[in-house]
Each structure stands twice: as C-alpha cells, then as structure tokens.
Coordinates of N, CA and C in Angstrom, one line a residue:
X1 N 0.8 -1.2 0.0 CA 0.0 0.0 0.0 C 0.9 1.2 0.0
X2 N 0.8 2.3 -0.4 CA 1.0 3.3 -0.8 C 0.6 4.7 0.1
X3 N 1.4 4.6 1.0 CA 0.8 5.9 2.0 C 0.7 7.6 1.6
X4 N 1.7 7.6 0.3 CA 2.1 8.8 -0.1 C 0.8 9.2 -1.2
X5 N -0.5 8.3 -1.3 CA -1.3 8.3 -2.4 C -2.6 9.5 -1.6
X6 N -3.0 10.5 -1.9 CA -3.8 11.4 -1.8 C -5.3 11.3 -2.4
X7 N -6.0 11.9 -2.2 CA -7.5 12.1 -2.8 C -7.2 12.9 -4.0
X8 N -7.8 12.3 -5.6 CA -7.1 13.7 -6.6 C -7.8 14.8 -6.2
X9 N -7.4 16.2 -6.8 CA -8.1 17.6 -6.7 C -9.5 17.3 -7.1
X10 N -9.7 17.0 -8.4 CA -10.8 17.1 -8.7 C -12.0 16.2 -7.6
X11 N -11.6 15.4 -7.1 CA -12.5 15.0 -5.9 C -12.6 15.6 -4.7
X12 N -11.2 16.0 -4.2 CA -11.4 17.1 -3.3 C -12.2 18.2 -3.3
X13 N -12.4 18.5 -5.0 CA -13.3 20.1 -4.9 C -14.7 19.1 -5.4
X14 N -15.1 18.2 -4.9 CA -16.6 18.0 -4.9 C -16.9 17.9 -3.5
X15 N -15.8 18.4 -2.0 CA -15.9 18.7 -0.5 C -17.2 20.0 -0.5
X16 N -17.3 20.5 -1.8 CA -18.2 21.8 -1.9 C -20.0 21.3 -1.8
X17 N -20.2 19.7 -2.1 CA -21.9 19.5 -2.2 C -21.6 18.6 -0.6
X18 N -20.7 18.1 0.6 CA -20.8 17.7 1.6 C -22.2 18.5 2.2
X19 N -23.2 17.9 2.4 CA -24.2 18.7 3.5 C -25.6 17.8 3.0
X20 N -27.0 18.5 3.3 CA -28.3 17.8 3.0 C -28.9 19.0 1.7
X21 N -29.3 18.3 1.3 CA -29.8 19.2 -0.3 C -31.1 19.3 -0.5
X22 N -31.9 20.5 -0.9 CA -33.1 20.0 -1.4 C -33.2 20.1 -2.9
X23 N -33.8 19.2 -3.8 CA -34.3 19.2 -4.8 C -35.2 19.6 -5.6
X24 N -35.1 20.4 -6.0 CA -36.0 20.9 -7.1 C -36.0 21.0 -8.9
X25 N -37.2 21.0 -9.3 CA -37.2 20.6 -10.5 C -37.8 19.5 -11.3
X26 N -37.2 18.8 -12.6 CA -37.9 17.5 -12.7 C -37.7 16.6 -11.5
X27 N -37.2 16.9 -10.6 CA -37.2 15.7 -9.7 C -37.0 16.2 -8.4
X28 N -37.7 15.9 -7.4 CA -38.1 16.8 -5.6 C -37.9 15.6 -5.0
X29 N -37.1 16.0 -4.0 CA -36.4 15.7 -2.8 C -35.4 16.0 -2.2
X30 N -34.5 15.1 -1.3 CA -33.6 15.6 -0.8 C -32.3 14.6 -1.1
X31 N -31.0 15.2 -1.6 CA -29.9 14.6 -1.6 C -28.7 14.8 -0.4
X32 N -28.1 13.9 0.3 CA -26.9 14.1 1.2 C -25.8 13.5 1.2
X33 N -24.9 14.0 1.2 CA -23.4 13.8 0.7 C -22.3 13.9 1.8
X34 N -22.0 13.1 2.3 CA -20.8 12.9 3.2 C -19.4 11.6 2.8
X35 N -18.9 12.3 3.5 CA -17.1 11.8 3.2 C -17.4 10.0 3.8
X36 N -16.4 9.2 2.9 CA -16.0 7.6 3.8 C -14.4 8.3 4.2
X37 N -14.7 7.7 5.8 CA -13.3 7.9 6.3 C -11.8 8.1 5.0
X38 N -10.9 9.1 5.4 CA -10.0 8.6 4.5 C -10.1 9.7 3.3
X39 N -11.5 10.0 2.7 CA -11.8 10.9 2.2 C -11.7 10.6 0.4
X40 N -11.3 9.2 0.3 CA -11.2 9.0 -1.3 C -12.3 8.1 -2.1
X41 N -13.4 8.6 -1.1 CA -14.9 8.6 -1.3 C -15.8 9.3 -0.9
X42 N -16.7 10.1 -1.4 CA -17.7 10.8 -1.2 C -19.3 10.0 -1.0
X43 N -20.0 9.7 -0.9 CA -21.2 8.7 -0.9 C -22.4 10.1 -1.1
X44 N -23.5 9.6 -1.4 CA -24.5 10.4 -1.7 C -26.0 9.8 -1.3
X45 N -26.8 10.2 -0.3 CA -28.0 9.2 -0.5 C -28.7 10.2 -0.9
X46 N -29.5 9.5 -1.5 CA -30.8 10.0 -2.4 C -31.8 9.6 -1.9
X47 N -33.0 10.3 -1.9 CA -34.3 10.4 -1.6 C -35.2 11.1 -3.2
X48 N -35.5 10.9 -3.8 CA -36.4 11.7 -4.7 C -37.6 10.7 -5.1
X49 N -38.5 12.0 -5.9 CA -39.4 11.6 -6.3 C -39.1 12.2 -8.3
X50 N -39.2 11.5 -9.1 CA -39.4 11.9 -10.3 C -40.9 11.3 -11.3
X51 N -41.4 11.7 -11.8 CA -42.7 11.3 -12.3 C -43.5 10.5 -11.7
X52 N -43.4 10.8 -10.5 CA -44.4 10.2 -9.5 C -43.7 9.0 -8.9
X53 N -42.8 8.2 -9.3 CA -41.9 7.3 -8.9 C -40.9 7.5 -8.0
X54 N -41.0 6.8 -6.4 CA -40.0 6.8 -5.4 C -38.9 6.4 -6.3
X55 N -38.2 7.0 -5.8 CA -35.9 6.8 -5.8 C -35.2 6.9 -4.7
X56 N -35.1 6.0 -4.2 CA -34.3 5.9 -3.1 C -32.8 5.1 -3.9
X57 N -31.4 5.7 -3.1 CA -30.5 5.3 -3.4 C -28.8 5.4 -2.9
X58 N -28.4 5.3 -3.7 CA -26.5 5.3 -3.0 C -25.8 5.5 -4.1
X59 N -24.9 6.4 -3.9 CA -23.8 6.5 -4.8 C -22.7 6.2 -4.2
X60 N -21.6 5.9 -4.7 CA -19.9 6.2 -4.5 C -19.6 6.5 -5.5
X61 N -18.9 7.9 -4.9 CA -18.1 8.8 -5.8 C -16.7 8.9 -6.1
X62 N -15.9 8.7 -6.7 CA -14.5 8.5 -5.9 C -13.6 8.2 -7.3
X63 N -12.2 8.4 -7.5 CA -10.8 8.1 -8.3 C -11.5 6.7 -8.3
X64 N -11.1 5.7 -9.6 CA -11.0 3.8 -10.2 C -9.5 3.7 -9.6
X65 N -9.5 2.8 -8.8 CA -8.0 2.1 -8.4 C -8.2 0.8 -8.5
X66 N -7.9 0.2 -9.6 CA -8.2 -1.4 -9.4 C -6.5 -1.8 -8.8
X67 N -7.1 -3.3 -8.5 CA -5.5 -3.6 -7.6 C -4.2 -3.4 -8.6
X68 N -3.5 -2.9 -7.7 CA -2.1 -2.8 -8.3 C -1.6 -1.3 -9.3
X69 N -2.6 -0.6 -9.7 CA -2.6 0.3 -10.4 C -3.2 1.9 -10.2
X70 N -2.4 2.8 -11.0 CA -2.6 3.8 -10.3 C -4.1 4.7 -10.5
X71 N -4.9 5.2 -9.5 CA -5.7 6.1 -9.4 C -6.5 6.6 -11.1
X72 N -7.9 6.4 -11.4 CA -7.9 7.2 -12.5 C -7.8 8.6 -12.8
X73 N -7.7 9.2 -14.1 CA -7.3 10.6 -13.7 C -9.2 10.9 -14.0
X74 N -9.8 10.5 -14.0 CA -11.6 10.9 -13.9 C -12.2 10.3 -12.4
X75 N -12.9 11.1 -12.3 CA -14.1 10.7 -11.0 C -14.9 10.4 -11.5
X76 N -15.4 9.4 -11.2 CA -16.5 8.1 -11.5 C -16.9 7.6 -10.2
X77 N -18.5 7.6 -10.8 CA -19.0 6.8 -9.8 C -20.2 5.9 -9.9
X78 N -20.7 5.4 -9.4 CA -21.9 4.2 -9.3 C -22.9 4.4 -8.6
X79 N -24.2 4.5 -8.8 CA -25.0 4.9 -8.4 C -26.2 3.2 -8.4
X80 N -26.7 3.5 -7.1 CA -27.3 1.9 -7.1 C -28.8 2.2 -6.3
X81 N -29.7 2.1 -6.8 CA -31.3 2.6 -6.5 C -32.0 1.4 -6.1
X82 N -33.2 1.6 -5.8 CA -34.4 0.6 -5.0 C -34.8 -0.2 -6.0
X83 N -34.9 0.4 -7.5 CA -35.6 -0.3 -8.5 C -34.5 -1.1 -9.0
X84 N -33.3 -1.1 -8.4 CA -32.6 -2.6 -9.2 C -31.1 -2.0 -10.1
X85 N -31.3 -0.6 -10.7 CA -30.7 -0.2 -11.7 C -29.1 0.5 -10.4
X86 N -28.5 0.1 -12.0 CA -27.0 0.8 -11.5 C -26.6 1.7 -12.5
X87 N -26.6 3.0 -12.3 CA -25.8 3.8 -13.1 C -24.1 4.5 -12.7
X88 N -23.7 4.3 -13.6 CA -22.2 5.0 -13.8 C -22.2 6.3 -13.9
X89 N -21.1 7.4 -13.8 CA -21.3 8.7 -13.9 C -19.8 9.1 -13.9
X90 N -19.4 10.4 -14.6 CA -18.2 11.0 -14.5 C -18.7 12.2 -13.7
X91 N -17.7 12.9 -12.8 CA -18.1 14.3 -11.8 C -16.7 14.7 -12.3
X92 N -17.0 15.8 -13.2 CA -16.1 16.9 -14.0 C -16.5 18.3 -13.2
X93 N -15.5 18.6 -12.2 CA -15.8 19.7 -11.5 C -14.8 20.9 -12.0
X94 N -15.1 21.8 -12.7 CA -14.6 23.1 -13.2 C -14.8 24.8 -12.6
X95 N -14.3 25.0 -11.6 CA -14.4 26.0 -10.8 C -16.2 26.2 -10.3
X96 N -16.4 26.9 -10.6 CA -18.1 26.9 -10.0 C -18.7 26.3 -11.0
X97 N -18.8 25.2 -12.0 CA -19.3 24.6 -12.7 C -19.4 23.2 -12.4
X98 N -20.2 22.5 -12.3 CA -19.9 21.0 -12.5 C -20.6 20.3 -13.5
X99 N -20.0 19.5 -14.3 CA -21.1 17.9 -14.9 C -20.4 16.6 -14.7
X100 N -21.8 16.3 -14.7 CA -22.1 14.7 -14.2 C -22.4 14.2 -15.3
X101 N -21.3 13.4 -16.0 CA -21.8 12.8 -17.5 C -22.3 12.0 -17.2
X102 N -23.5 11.1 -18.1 CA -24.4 10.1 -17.8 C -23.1 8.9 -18.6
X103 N -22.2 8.0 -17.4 CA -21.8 6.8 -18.6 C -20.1 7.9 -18.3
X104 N -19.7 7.8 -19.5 CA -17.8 8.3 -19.5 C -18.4 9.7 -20.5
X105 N -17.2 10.6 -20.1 CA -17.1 11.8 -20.2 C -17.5 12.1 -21.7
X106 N -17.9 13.3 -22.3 CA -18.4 13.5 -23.2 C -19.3 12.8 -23.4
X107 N -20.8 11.9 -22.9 CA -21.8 11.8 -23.3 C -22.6 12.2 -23.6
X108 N -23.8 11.9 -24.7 CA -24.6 12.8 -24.8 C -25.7 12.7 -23.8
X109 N -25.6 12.4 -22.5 CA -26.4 12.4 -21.3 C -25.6 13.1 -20.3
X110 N -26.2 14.3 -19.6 CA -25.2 14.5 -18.8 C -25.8 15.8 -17.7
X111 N -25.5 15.9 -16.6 CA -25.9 17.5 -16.1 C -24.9 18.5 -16.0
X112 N -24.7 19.7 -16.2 CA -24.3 20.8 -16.2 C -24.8 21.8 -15.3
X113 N -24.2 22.0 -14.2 CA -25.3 23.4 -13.3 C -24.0 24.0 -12.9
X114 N -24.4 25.4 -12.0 CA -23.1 26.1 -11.6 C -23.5 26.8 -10.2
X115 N -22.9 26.4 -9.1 CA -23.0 27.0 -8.2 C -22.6 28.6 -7.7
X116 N -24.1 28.8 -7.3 CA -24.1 29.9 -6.8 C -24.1 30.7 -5.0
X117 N -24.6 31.5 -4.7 CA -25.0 32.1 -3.6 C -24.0 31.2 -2.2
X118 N -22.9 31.6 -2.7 CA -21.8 31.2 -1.5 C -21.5 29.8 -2.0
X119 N -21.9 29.2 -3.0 CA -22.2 27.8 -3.1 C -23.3 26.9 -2.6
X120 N -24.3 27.4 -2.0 CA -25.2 26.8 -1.2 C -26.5 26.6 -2.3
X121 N -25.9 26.9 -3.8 CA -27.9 26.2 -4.8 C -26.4 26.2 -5.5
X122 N -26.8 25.2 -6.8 CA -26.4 24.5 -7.6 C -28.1 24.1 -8.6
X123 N -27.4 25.2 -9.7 CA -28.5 24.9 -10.7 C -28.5 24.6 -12.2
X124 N -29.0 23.6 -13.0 CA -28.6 23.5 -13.9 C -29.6 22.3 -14.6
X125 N -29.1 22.0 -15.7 CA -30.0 21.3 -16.8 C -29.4 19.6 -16.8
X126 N -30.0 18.8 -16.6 CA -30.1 17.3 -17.2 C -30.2 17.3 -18.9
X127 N -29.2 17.0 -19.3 CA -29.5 16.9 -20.5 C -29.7 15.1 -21.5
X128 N -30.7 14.8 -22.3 CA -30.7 14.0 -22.4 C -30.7 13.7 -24.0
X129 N -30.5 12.1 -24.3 CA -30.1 12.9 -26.3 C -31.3 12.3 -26.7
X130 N -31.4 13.1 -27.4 CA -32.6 13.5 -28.6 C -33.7 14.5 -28.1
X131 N -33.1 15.5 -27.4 CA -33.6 16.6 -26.5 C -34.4 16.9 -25.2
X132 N -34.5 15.3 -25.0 CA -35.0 15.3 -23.5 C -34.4 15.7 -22.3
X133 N -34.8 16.2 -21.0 CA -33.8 16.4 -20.2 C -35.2 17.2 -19.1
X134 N -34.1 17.7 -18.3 CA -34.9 18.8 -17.4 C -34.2 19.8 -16.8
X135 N -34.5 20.8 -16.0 CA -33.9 21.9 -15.0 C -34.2 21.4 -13.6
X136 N -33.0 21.6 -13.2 CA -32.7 21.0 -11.6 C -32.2 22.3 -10.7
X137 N -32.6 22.6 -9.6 CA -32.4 23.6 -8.6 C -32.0 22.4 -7.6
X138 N -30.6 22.6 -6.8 CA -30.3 22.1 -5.6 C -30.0 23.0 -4.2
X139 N -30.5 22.8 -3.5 CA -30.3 24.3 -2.5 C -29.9 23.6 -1.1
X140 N -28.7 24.2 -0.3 CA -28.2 23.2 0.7 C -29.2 23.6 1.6
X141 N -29.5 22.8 2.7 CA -30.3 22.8 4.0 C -29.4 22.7 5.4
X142 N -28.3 21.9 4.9 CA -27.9 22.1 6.7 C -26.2 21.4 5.4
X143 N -24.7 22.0 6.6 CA -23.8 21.8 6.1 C -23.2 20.3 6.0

C-alpha cells in the first residue's frame, strides 16, 4: 500500500456538495453527501421523487484504483437505486461549474449546473439525447 497516495483535486473540490440538499425541478427531494473515512470517497444518499416514482438510493463517488494500479485521472461513480438499476457517472468539477456525464465523459447524457449564492444552490439542466432532459435547482439545508 501506498501511504504517499492522496484524494485527486478534482475529488477534493466536490468537498463543496458535503451537507443535506433539497431538490428541485424534474425531480423533488432531498440529496446528502458525506465523506467515507480517508476521504477518497464521497457517498451520496438520495431520496427523490421523479414522475411520481420513489428513488431511493446510493452513490460512490471516488478516483478507479483497481489492484495494483494507479488512481484514474476521472471521477467516477456508481449509483445503485431501489428499482434494481446501477448507473455509472463521471463528476467533472470546473471552478463553479460541475457535470455529471451520464456513462464516460463527453456523453450525450449529462448534467451541467453552476453554483451559486456562496455555493449553497447549484442549478442547472439534465441533459438527455434526442432533446430530452430537465432543469434541476439544488439548495443546501444544513452543512
């Protein structure tokens, strides 16, 4: 093991969504985000509601380290819900910007929002291909 191995930057600066969230938009509820000891995971539970359908769920956020090898240079994560489904994701954090590509980076599925008001809303569009998608408002509730 490797003690001199750190959390990359780009995961460090997603320390900015840590707190309880509420949701607004195509999809209402609440999202919360806290560190796994160690800090080279972020986790996220989910609570929403989207077209009338409960979402309950879990993410890990975090650098790919398969054994033996080093750290990916993308944040990826896995997302694992009530209905069975697992989704993959890239978190491309660019100063007050983030997206969350749906799948590996440059998809044509993906969110885009940019935090505002100290950082505490994060707003922005789901984009989906063949022009589907929605507008999402996130607004922190407690840190």
């Amino acid at each position: 093991m490797n003690d001199n191995v750190q959390p990359s930057n780009d995961l460090q600066a997603l320390d900015r969504l840590v707190g309880t969230w509420s949701v607004t938009g195509g999809v209402e509820g609440t999202v919360r985000y806290e560190w796994m000891p160690g800090k080279f995971f972020l986790l996220q539970h989910v609570e929403l509601v989207q077209y009338g359908q409960v979402i309950t769920g879990f993410e890990v956020i975090g650098n790919l380290r398969p054994f033996g090898e080093p750290a990916s240079a993308e944040v990826w994560s896995r997302f694992y819900d009530s209905t069975g489904n697992t989704l993959d994701y890239v978190y491309e954090p660019d100063g007050d910007t983030l997206t969350i590509w749906g799948g590996a980076k440059g998809s044509p599925a993906y969110f885009r929002g940019t935090f505002t008001n100290n950082g505490d809303t994060l707003a922005g569009d789901w984009v989906y291909p063949g022009g589907g998608g929605y507008h999402s408002t996130s607004t922190r509730i407690t840190p």
